[in-house]
Amino acid sequence: ARFDRRMRDSLANWVICFGSVHFDADQGPTLGLLYPHVPFSDTERAAICFSSMPDSTIYELYDSAYSFHFRVDPVRLGLPKDRIFLYGHVFFRQKRDPLMRRGGFQRSIVIISHLPYHGLFSRMVYMLGPLYFDLGTAILEAAAHNVTSWPAPGPGRAYELPFLGTALSVELPESNASQLLETSRFPLDRFDPGEHILASVTCDGLFRSFRDTLEDLWVCWELMILGEPLVVLADTPSRCSEAVVGLVDIIFPITYCGDYRPYFTIQDPDFRAIVSKTHVPTNTVVGVSNPFFSEALSHWPHKLYLGTSGRMSQMHGAAHRATVGSATSTGSSSSSSNAGSSANGSGGSGSGSRQGLQSKYKCAVSKDRPFAEHLLNSLKTGKQSPWMVNNMLRRHFIDLTVQFLAPLNRYFSTLIPQVHSAVAMPLARPDSLAKVAPTNALSWFMPPSALRPWRTDDFMASLASFGISPQLASRHSTTTAADVLVSVFSGTGSSTTTGSGGTGSSSESSAKTGDGASAATAASSSSFLPWKGKKSAKKTSDEWTQLYIHFLKCGNFATWLAHRTNEAERALLSRFRQELGQGDVHAWCRGYDYPLGLDAQHLAAEMEALDLATMDLGQSVGGSSPGNAAATPAGESGSTLRQPHVKHVFYHGEAEDERLQAERHRQQVLRERQERLAASEQPVYGSDGSLVGYRRQAVSSPGPAPSASIAKQQQQPPPPPPLQLAKPAAGLKQLGQRITQARRAQHVMLQAAWQISELLGAAAMARIPLEHRKSGSGIGGSSSALHASTPSEAEGRALRQQLSVLLEYMAASTGCLFLPLVSSDYARE
């Protein structure tokens, strides 16, 4: 069946295409079918063909599933410009066939996608491969039509996706996040990897790849953090691809900046750029299964051998020959080199089929051998399933990365500027609160300033002052089975649900682990707890200081810093929009900056002073000592009974007329104080026109008047009535209908209007005439980078409401520029 445009677009949400590759005795690997057709170039087609045919002998009979990356031209394929790599997921089968010229049969099925969902597509290719060899190419068409019926993927959402007669229960990761069982929607106590799929990870890929060389994983983690070149030589494509994908995953929330190839072949178009005798590319990780690479990449500083088959013996033999040749040319220096190689690995280069990491790198982080032994024993005794052990291992290293990033996040938080609050009162003394805000100030309409630049010297001073996490500096961790079941990410701008920063919720994780896991977690805390302050921090050792210095120079730091900067700018923009949306524009236009917060605290202080004054008055009028005070009758009534903190002062006398006299004096003082407040302070109104309190005028209020001056105060003319807002006319508003009540300068209100318009996004600004946009651009003092994103529907609605109120106080000649944005609120003249 033909693929129309709508079906192709629906398929492209998840998959680029499905393909089949077979080995031709005359032409080699050949791409036989692409469904639907994609105009790949000859170079791209060759990369697909050779990457889908692993290096193997025809006498090996097996099925294999693995993944690879290949480079494409995104512009020619109609992809985003930054999408220069695509993912291929392969199911490869070979078997003997005496009727064929080479004596065997080799064919692959490949799913090509732009999404890094290794867990989902590995399951799909496992299902699709056997059916293809039984039913032929028709199954590819059926699979493509199944995918076109799927909804568009959304971060963090769970789906039931129909595929080849079954329903796949899939959960997608949050944006820039790693998936763990503790944070997934699937119940941990009933999780079944055969039914539930975490889209971005395979159920046990990392532990299965490193099971025989688990202690080397700590060194590999540090090498990945620093972006060091690393080659993974394995006996099968499946093992090396799972190892490379797992190594990239365990340094989350750091996004690996370099080029990683889960499976790499000698026919890859980038072979000459990666395999060179003259240089070693930085920020590169490749997985290979061809023994040729053991000698071709023998000059790489870090090599990881995985597998115990005869093919590994061939690889070690090639590496041994290269080492012997190097020893012959360098003399006695080879002995120290071999000693350094075996120090960080499980075996030497000439040890037959032994495997492990060969590197001279001195690791700063301590290997947690008790934790590694605990994982192996849990699997041997059957206490934990393989997928649970794999999750515990991934969680351990993700927590380790979070602790490593904590000093950087702590310093980065000092670079973020503050957002002016629209409702909170600034901290100041009461006498300074009486000052009237200048009418030419934008106040909380002022956008936040740009982030301060990162300074390495300042960070190193902060690191020396506060130190690192005690868990990083300790030689032995105390991780337990209960610890690894609950996420307690801390010290980042995102956790497993928010990317590179933020914190995870341990309470939610405990709820998902069941009652037993929650009880165990309550009894013991995680080994990676946040540290606060300088007292609990460990002194930074020279090894860790050098590690941070090297990290600041590698590409992973640049990627992390760019991501954190974008994340902080988005958070600032969101906070700025929220403040503008909840501020009182009516009060701001009338000259008040912080009406609500000031009114609540100011009136509370005034009432407290009033109570203290009346308490002193009652003491003098009563004329009795506290020791002679009589008990108040149980049935006593009156307003003073509602003042428990002054009741014991007023009821000293035994005669009833003395108590009544004291109450009359208190009521007189209260009325006097209220009259003085009304005469010396300005009323403050809310957005709906209601009186919310008073604000002290610039002139100082009169001092406390004695009781003898009450008659004089009563002779003075009554205070002017409070200013009442004009009720909006029924129906639509008019431009400038409240301009006579405005106390803010017109040019300042114009700046605020431009500020709101820019926050509404490019679509809103496009509705303003171009000549006015050029003249008004930058009036608000905001940066274009800060307003690059589009507000949500709720934020846009709140900003338009604020702009609508602002236009009531602006002159019609300038307010008409913004009428297209709030045209539904105003009448057309």
PDB file of N, CA and C in Angstrom, residues 589-661:
ATOM      1  N   CYS A 589       0.003  51.489  38.682  1.00  0.00           N
ATOM      2  CA  CYS A 589      -0.235  52.698  37.895  1.00  0.00           C
ATOM      3  C   CYS A 589      -0.540  53.905  38.781  1.00  0.00           C
ATOM      4  N   ARG A 590      -1.057  53.677  39.982  1.00  0.00           N
ATOM      5  CA  ARG A 590      -1.362  54.764  40.906  1.00  0.00           C
ATOM      6  C   ARG A 590      -0.174  55.142  41.769  1.00  0.00           C
ATOM      7  N   GLY A 591       0.987  54.500  41.558  1.00  0.00           N
ATOM      8  CA  GLY A 591       2.204  54.906  42.231  1.00  0.00           C
ATOM      9  C   GLY A 591       2.660  54.012  43.347  1.00  0.00           C
ATOM     10  N   TYR A 592       1.977  52.873  43.586  1.00  0.00           N
ATOM     11  CA  TYR A 592       2.342  51.974  44.673  1.00  0.00           C
ATOM     12  C   TYR A 592       3.064  50.761  44.106  1.00  0.00           C
ATOM     13  N   ASP A 593       4.171  50.398  44.746  1.00  0.00           N
ATOM     14  CA  ASP A 593       4.953  49.263  44.262  1.00  0.00           C
ATOM     15  C   ASP A 593       4.578  47.955  44.934  1.00  0.00           C
ATOM     16  N   TYR A 594       4.403  47.970  46.264  1.00  0.00           N
ATOM     17  CA  TYR A 594       4.148  46.742  47.014  1.00  0.00           C
ATOM     18  C   TYR A 594       2.949  46.946  47.931  1.00  0.00           C
ATOM     19  N   PRO A 595       1.760  47.141  47.367  1.00  0.00           N
ATOM     20  CA  PRO A 595       0.614  47.509  48.210  1.00  0.00           C
ATOM     21  C   PRO A 595       0.154  46.406  49.145  1.00  0.00           C
ATOM     22  N   LEU A 596       0.072  45.196  48.658  1.00  0.00           N
ATOM     23  CA  LEU A 596      -0.530  44.133  49.474  1.00  0.00           C
ATOM     24  C   LEU A 596       0.385  43.738  50.625  1.00  0.00           C
ATOM     25  N   GLY A 597       1.643  43.473  50.346  1.00  0.00           N
ATOM     26  CA  GLY A 597       2.560  43.074  51.408  1.00  0.00           C
ATOM     27  C   GLY A 597       2.778  44.182  52.429  1.00  0.00           C
ATOM     28  N   LEU A 598       2.865  45.440  51.991  1.00  0.00           N
ATOM     29  CA  LEU A 598       3.081  46.549  52.892  1.00  0.00           C
ATOM     30  C   LEU A 598       1.883  46.772  53.785  1.00  0.00           C
ATOM     31  N   ASP A 599       0.697  46.677  53.230  1.00  0.00           N
ATOM     32  CA  ASP A 599      -0.502  46.953  54.009  1.00  0.00           C
ATOM     33  C   ASP A 599      -0.664  45.953  55.145  1.00  0.00           C
ATOM     34  N   ALA A 600      -0.459  44.677  54.873  1.00  0.00           N
ATOM     35  CA  ALA A 600      -0.681  43.660  55.893  1.00  0.00           C
ATOM     36  C   ALA A 600       0.284  43.825  57.060  1.00  0.00           C
ATOM     37  N   GLN A 601       1.551  44.036  56.789  1.00  0.00           N
ATOM     38  CA  GLN A 601       2.522  44.148  57.867  1.00  0.00           C
ATOM     39  C   GLN A 601       2.418  45.494  58.571  1.00  0.00           C
ATOM     40  N   HIS A 602       2.124  46.569  57.820  1.00  0.00           N
ATOM     41  CA  HIS A 602       2.070  47.889  58.426  1.00  0.00           C
ATOM     42  C   HIS A 602       0.901  47.999  59.399  1.00  0.00           C
ATOM     43  N   LEU A 603      -0.268  47.544  58.978  1.00  0.00           N
ATOM     44  CA  LEU A 603      -1.431  47.641  59.864  1.00  0.00           C
ATOM     45  C   LEU A 603      -1.283  46.740  61.084  1.00  0.00           C
ATOM     46  N   ALA A 604      -0.640  45.588  60.921  1.00  0.00           N
ATOM     47  CA  ALA A 604      -0.419  44.714  62.073  1.00  0.00           C
ATOM     48  C   ALA A 604       0.480  45.398  63.097  1.00  0.00           C
ATOM     49  N   ALA A 605       1.519  46.115  62.629  1.00  0.00           N
ATOM     50  CA  ALA A 605       2.396  46.835  63.555  1.00  0.00           C
ATOM     51  C   ALA A 605       1.658  47.977  64.242  1.00  0.00           C
ATOM     52  N   GLU A 606       0.791  48.667  63.508  1.00  0.00           N
ATOM     53  CA  GLU A 606       0.023  49.764  64.105  1.00  0.00           C
ATOM     54  C   GLU A 606      -0.914  49.254  65.185  1.00  0.00           C
ATOM     55  N   MET A 607      -1.594  48.134  64.927  1.00  0.00           N
ATOM     56  CA  MET A 607      -2.512  47.598  65.931  1.00  0.00           C
ATOM     57  C   MET A 607      -1.762  47.120  67.167  1.00  0.00           C
ATOM     58  N   GLU A 608      -0.560  46.578  66.982  1.00  0.00           N
ATOM     59  CA  GLU A 608       0.232  46.147  68.136  1.00  0.00           C
ATOM     60  C   GLU A 608       0.639  47.341  68.993  1.00  0.00           C
ATOM     61  N   ALA A 609       1.035  48.442  68.336  1.00  0.00           N
ATOM     62  CA  ALA A 609       1.374  49.653  69.095  1.00  0.00           C
ATOM     63  C   ALA A 609       0.157  50.213  69.822  1.00  0.00           C
ATOM     64  N   LEU A 610      -1.007  50.129  69.196  1.00  0.00           N
ATOM     65  CA  LEU A 610      -2.227  50.612  69.827  1.00  0.00           C
ATOM     66  C   LEU A 610      -2.560  49.810  71.071  1.00  0.00           C
ATOM     67  N   ASP A 611      -2.427  48.506  70.987  1.00  0.00           N
ATOM     68  CA  ASP A 611      -2.711  47.666  72.152  1.00  0.00           C
ATOM     69  C   ASP A 611      -1.765  47.973  73.303  1.00  0.00           C
ATOM     70  N   LEU A 612      -0.485  48.195  72.993  1.00  0.00           N
ATOM     71  CA  LEU A 612       0.463  48.517  74.058  1.00  0.00           C
ATOM     72  C   LEU A 612       0.105  49.837  74.717  1.00  0.00           C
ATOM     73  N   ALA A 613      -0.336  50.824  73.927  1.00  0.00           N
ATOM     74  CA  ALA A 613      -0.713  52.120  74.501  1.00  0.00           C
ATOM     75  C   ALA A 613      -1.924  51.993  75.420  1.00  0.00           C
ATOM     76  N   THR A 614      -2.927  51.233  74.988  1.00  0.00           N
ATOM     77  CA  THR A 614      -4.126  51.094  75.817  1.00  0.00           C
ATOM     78  C   THR A 614      -3.851  50.262  77.061  1.00  0.00           C
ATOM     79  N   MET A 615      -2.916  49.332  76.998  1.00  0.00           N
ATOM     80  CA  MET A 615      -2.547  48.577  78.194  1.00  0.00           C
ATOM     81  C   MET A 615      -1.936  49.495  79.240  1.00  0.00           C
ATOM     82  N   ASP A 616      -1.070  50.445  78.827  1.00  0.00           N
ATOM     83  CA  ASP A 616      -0.499  51.396  79.771  1.00  0.00           C
ATOM     84  C   ASP A 616      -1.571  52.317  80.335  1.00  0.00           C
ATOM     85  N   LEU A 617      -2.521  52.717  79.470  1.00  0.00           N
ATOM     86  CA  LEU A 617      -3.605  53.595  79.924  1.00  0.00           C
ATOM     87  C   LEU A 617      -4.459  52.902  80.970  1.00  0.00           C
ATOM     88  N   GLY A 618      -4.803  51.663  80.750  1.00  0.00           N
ATOM     89  CA  GLY A 618      -5.616  50.926  81.717  1.00  0.00           C
ATOM     90  C   GLY A 618      -4.903  50.759  83.044  1.00  0.00           C
ATOM     91  N   GLN A 619      -3.577  50.583  83.023  1.00  0.00           N
ATOM     92  CA  GLN A 619      -2.821  50.440  84.269  1.00  0.00           C
ATOM     93  C   GLN A 619      -2.935  51.707  85.098  1.00  0.00           C
ATOM     94  N   SER A 620      -2.849  52.880  84.451  1.00  0.00           N
ATOM     95  CA  SER A 620      -2.897  54.138  85.196  1.00  0.00           C
ATOM     96  C   SER A 620      -4.290  54.466  85.678  1.00  0.00           C
ATOM     97  N   VAL A 621      -5.318  54.117  84.909  1.00  0.00           N
ATOM     98  CA  VAL A 621      -6.688  54.439  85.293  1.00  0.00           C
ATOM     99  C   VAL A 621      -7.163  53.534  86.396  1.00  0.00           C
ATOM    100  N   GLY A 622      -6.793  52.257  86.300  1.00  0.00           N
ATOM    101  CA  GLY A 622      -7.278  51.319  87.310  1.00  0.00           C
ATOM    102  C   GLY A 622      -6.826  51.700  88.696  1.00  0.00           C
ATOM    103  N   GLY A 623      -5.582  52.159  88.832  1.00  0.00           N
ATOM    104  CA  GLY A 623      -5.073  52.625  90.101  1.00  0.00           C
ATOM    105  C   GLY A 623      -4.856  51.546  91.121  1.00  0.00           C
ATOM    106  N   SER A 624      -4.837  50.275  90.735  1.00  0.00           N
ATOM    107  CA  SER A 624      -4.644  49.193  91.682  1.00  0.00           C
ATOM    108  C   SER A 624      -3.467  48.367  91.250  1.00  0.00           C
ATOM    109  N   SER A 625      -2.863  47.733  92.180  1.00  0.00           N
ATOM    110  CA  SER A 625      -1.732  46.874  91.876  1.00  0.00           C
ATOM    111  C   SER A 625      -2.212  45.538  91.389  1.00  0.00           C
ATOM    112  N   PRO A 626      -1.411  44.837  90.621  1.00  0.00           N
ATOM    113  CA  PRO A 626      -1.830  43.521  90.145  1.00  0.00           C
ATOM    114  C   PRO A 626      -2.121  42.574  91.270  1.00  0.00           C
ATOM    115  N   GLY A 627      -1.483  42.766  92.400  1.00  0.00           N
ATOM    116  CA  GLY A 627      -1.741  41.847  93.491  1.00  0.00           C
ATOM    117  C   GLY A 627      -3.141  41.967  94.056  1.00  0.00           C
ATOM    118  N   ASN A 628      -3.787  43.111  93.939  1.00  0.00           N
ATOM    119  CA  ASN A 628      -5.136  43.317  94.445  1.00  0.00           C
ATOM    120  C   ASN A 628      -6.193  43.099  93.379  1.00  0.00           C
ATOM    121  N   ALA A 629      -5.819  42.613  92.227  1.00  0.00           N
ATOM    122  CA  ALA A 629      -6.785  42.450  91.138  1.00  0.00           C
ATOM    123  C   ALA A 629      -7.798  41.397  91.500  1.00  0.00           C
ATOM    124  N   ALA A 630      -9.063  41.695  91.185  1.00  0.00           N
ATOM    125  CA  ALA A 630     -10.127  40.737  91.442  1.00  0.00           C
ATOM    126  C   ALA A 630     -10.362  39.898  90.209  1.00  0.00           C
ATOM    127  N   ALA A 631     -10.862  38.721  90.440  1.00  0.00           N
ATOM    128  CA  ALA A 631     -11.150  37.829  89.319  1.00  0.00           C
ATOM    129  C   ALA A 631     -12.298  38.365  88.507  1.00  0.00           C
ATOM    130  N   THR A 632     -12.224  38.235  87.233  1.00  0.00           N
ATOM    131  CA  THR A 632     -13.277  38.699  86.342  1.00  0.00           C
ATOM    132  C   THR A 632     -14.460  37.763  86.430  1.00  0.00           C
ATOM    133  N   PRO A 633     -15.654  38.298  86.524  1.00  0.00           N
ATOM    134  CA  PRO A 633     -16.822  37.416  86.574  1.00  0.00           C
ATOM    135  C   PRO A 633     -16.923  36.578  85.306  1.00  0.00           C
ATOM    136  N   ALA A 634     -17.455  35.343  85.515  1.00  0.00           N
ATOM    137  CA  ALA A 634     -17.532  34.433  84.375  1.00  0.00           C
ATOM    138  C   ALA A 634     -18.469  34.934  83.316  1.00  0.00           C
ATOM    139  N   GLY A 635     -19.464  35.661  83.676  1.00  0.00           N
ATOM    140  CA  GLY A 635     -20.429  36.133  82.685  1.00  0.00           C
ATOM    141  C   GLY A 635     -20.145  37.494  82.157  1.00  0.00           C
ATOM    142  N   GLU A 636     -18.952  38.030  82.416  1.00  0.00           N
ATOM    143  CA  GLU A 636     -18.606  39.383  81.961  1.00  0.00           C
ATOM    144  C   GLU A 636     -18.692  39.445  80.443  1.00  0.00           C
ATOM    145  N   SER A 637     -19.284  40.506  79.947  1.00  0.00           N
ATOM    146  CA  SER A 637     -19.426  40.704  78.509  1.00  0.00           C
ATOM    147  C   SER A 637     -18.803  42.022  78.127  1.00  0.00           C
ATOM    148  N   GLY A 638     -18.744  42.293  76.832  1.00  0.00           N
ATOM    149  CA  GLY A 638     -18.167  43.526  76.330  1.00  0.00           C
ATOM    150  C   GLY A 638     -17.029  43.245  75.388  1.00  0.00           C
ATOM    151  N   SER A 639     -16.577  44.308  74.707  1.00  0.00           N
ATOM    152  CA  SER A 639     -15.531  44.148  73.714  1.00  0.00           C
ATOM    153  C   SER A 639     -14.203  43.772  74.325  1.00  0.00           C
ATOM    154  N   THR A 640     -13.975  44.149  75.599  1.00  0.00           N
ATOM    155  CA  THR A 640     -12.677  43.839  76.183  1.00  0.00           C
ATOM    156  C   THR A 640     -12.497  42.361  76.414  1.00  0.00           C
ATOM    157  N   LEU A 641     -13.580  41.602  76.509  1.00  0.00           N
ATOM    158  CA  LEU A 641     -13.428  40.169  76.688  1.00  0.00           C
ATOM    159  C   LEU A 641     -12.830  39.509  75.447  1.00  0.00           C
ATOM    160  N   ARG A 642     -12.904  40.210  74.330  1.00  0.00           N
ATOM    161  CA  ARG A 642     -12.315  39.658  73.118  1.00  0.00           C
ATOM    162  C   ARG A 642     -10.857  40.086  72.954  1.00  0.00           C
ATOM    163  N   GLN A 643     -10.282  40.700  73.999  1.00  0.00           N
ATOM    164  CA  GLN A 643      -8.881  41.097  74.006  1.00  0.00           C
ATOM    165  C   GLN A 643      -8.193  40.436  75.185  1.00  0.00           C
ATOM    166  N   PRO A 644      -7.882  39.140  75.120  1.00  0.00           N
ATOM    167  CA  PRO A 644      -7.341  38.445  76.293  1.00  0.00           C
ATOM    168  C   PRO A 644      -6.006  38.999  76.757  1.00  0.00           C
ATOM    169  N   HIS A 645      -5.236  39.619  75.857  1.00  0.00           N
ATOM    170  CA  HIS A 645      -3.925  40.097  76.265  1.00  0.00           C
ATOM    171  C   HIS A 645      -3.990  41.415  77.021  1.00  0.00           C
ATOM    172  N   VAL A 646      -5.176  42.086  77.095  1.00  0.00           N
ATOM    173  CA  VAL A 646      -5.308  43.327  77.877  1.00  0.00           C
ATOM    174  C   VAL A 646      -6.350  43.189  78.969  1.00  0.00           C
ATOM    175  N   LYS A 647      -7.033  42.065  79.034  1.00  0.00           N
ATOM    176  CA  LYS A 647      -8.104  41.918  80.017  1.00  0.00           C
ATOM    177  C   LYS A 647      -7.579  42.036  81.449  1.00  0.00           C
ATOM    178  N   HIS A 648      -6.444  41.428  81.717  1.00  0.00           N
ATOM    179  CA  HIS A 648      -5.934  41.454  83.079  1.00  0.00           C
ATOM    180  C   HIS A 648      -5.470  42.833  83.495  1.00  0.00           C
ATOM    181  N   VAL A 649      -5.295  43.772  82.539  1.00  0.00           N
ATOM    182  CA  VAL A 649      -4.874  45.129  82.876  1.00  0.00           C
ATOM    183  C   VAL A 649      -6.063  45.987  83.281  1.00  0.00           C
ATOM    184  N   PHE A 650      -7.175  45.864  82.569  1.00  0.00           N
ATOM    185  CA  PHE A 650      -8.292  46.769  82.764  1.00  0.00           C
ATOM    186  C   PHE A 650      -9.147  46.401  83.974  1.00  0.00           C
ATOM    187  N   TYR A 651      -9.123  45.198  84.414  1.00  0.00           N
ATOM    188  CA  TYR A 651     -10.030  44.787  85.474  1.00  0.00           C
ATOM    189  C   TYR A 651      -9.289  44.611  86.791  1.00  0.00           C
ATOM    190  N   HIS A 652      -8.653  45.712  87.236  1.00  0.00           N
ATOM    191  CA  HIS A 652      -7.994  45.699  88.534  1.00  0.00           C
ATOM    192  C   HIS A 652      -8.960  46.100  89.649  1.00  0.00           C
ATOM    193  N   GLY A 653      -9.778  47.109  89.387  1.00  0.00           N
ATOM    194  CA  GLY A 653     -10.640  47.655  90.441  1.00  0.00           C
ATOM    195  C   GLY A 653     -11.761  46.713  90.820  1.00  0.00           C
ATOM    196  N   GLU A 654     -12.286  46.927  92.048  1.00  0.00           N
ATOM    197  CA  GLU A 654     -13.386  46.102  92.506  1.00  0.00           C
ATOM    198  C   GLU A 654     -14.726  46.692  92.099  1.00  0.00           C
ATOM    199  N   ALA A 655     -14.810  48.004  91.932  1.00  0.00           N
ATOM    200  CA  ALA A 655     -16.067  48.650  91.589  1.00  0.00           C
ATOM    201  C   ALA A 655     -16.301  48.571  90.084  1.00  0.00           C
ATOM    202  N   GLU A 656     -17.575  48.432  89.709  1.00  0.00           N
ATOM    203  CA  GLU A 656     -17.908  48.311  88.286  1.00  0.00           C
ATOM    204  C   GLU A 656     -17.687  49.604  87.543  1.00  0.00           C
ATOM    205  N   ASP A 657     -17.876  50.774  88.198  1.00  0.00           N
ATOM    206  CA  ASP A 657     -17.706  52.041  87.496  1.00  0.00           C
ATOM    207  C   ASP A 657     -16.253  52.259  87.094  1.00  0.00           C
ATOM    208  N   GLU A 658     -15.292  51.755  87.831  1.00  0.00           N
ATOM    209  CA  GLU A 658     -13.889  51.863  87.438  1.00  0.00           C
ATOM    210  C   GLU A 658     -13.596  51.057  86.169  1.00  0.00           C
ATOM    211  N   ARG A 659     -14.199  49.872  86.068  1.00  0.00           N
ATOM    212  CA  ARG A 659     -13.994  49.076  84.854  1.00  0.00           C
ATOM    213  C   ARG A 659     -14.617  49.763  83.641  1.00  0.00           C
ATOM    214  N   LEU A 660     -15.800  50.333  83.811  1.00  0.00           N
ATOM    215  CA  LEU A 660     -16.447  51.044  82.706  1.00  0.00           C
ATOM    216  C   LEU A 660     -15.661  52.285  82.316  1.00  0.00           C
ATOM    217  N   GLN A 661     -15.083  52.979  83.326  1.00  0.00           N
ATOM    218  CA  GLN A 661     -14.291  54.164  83.021  1.00  0.00           C
ATOM    219  C   GLN A 661     -13.042  53.797  82.208  1.00  0.00           C
TER     220      GLN A 661
END
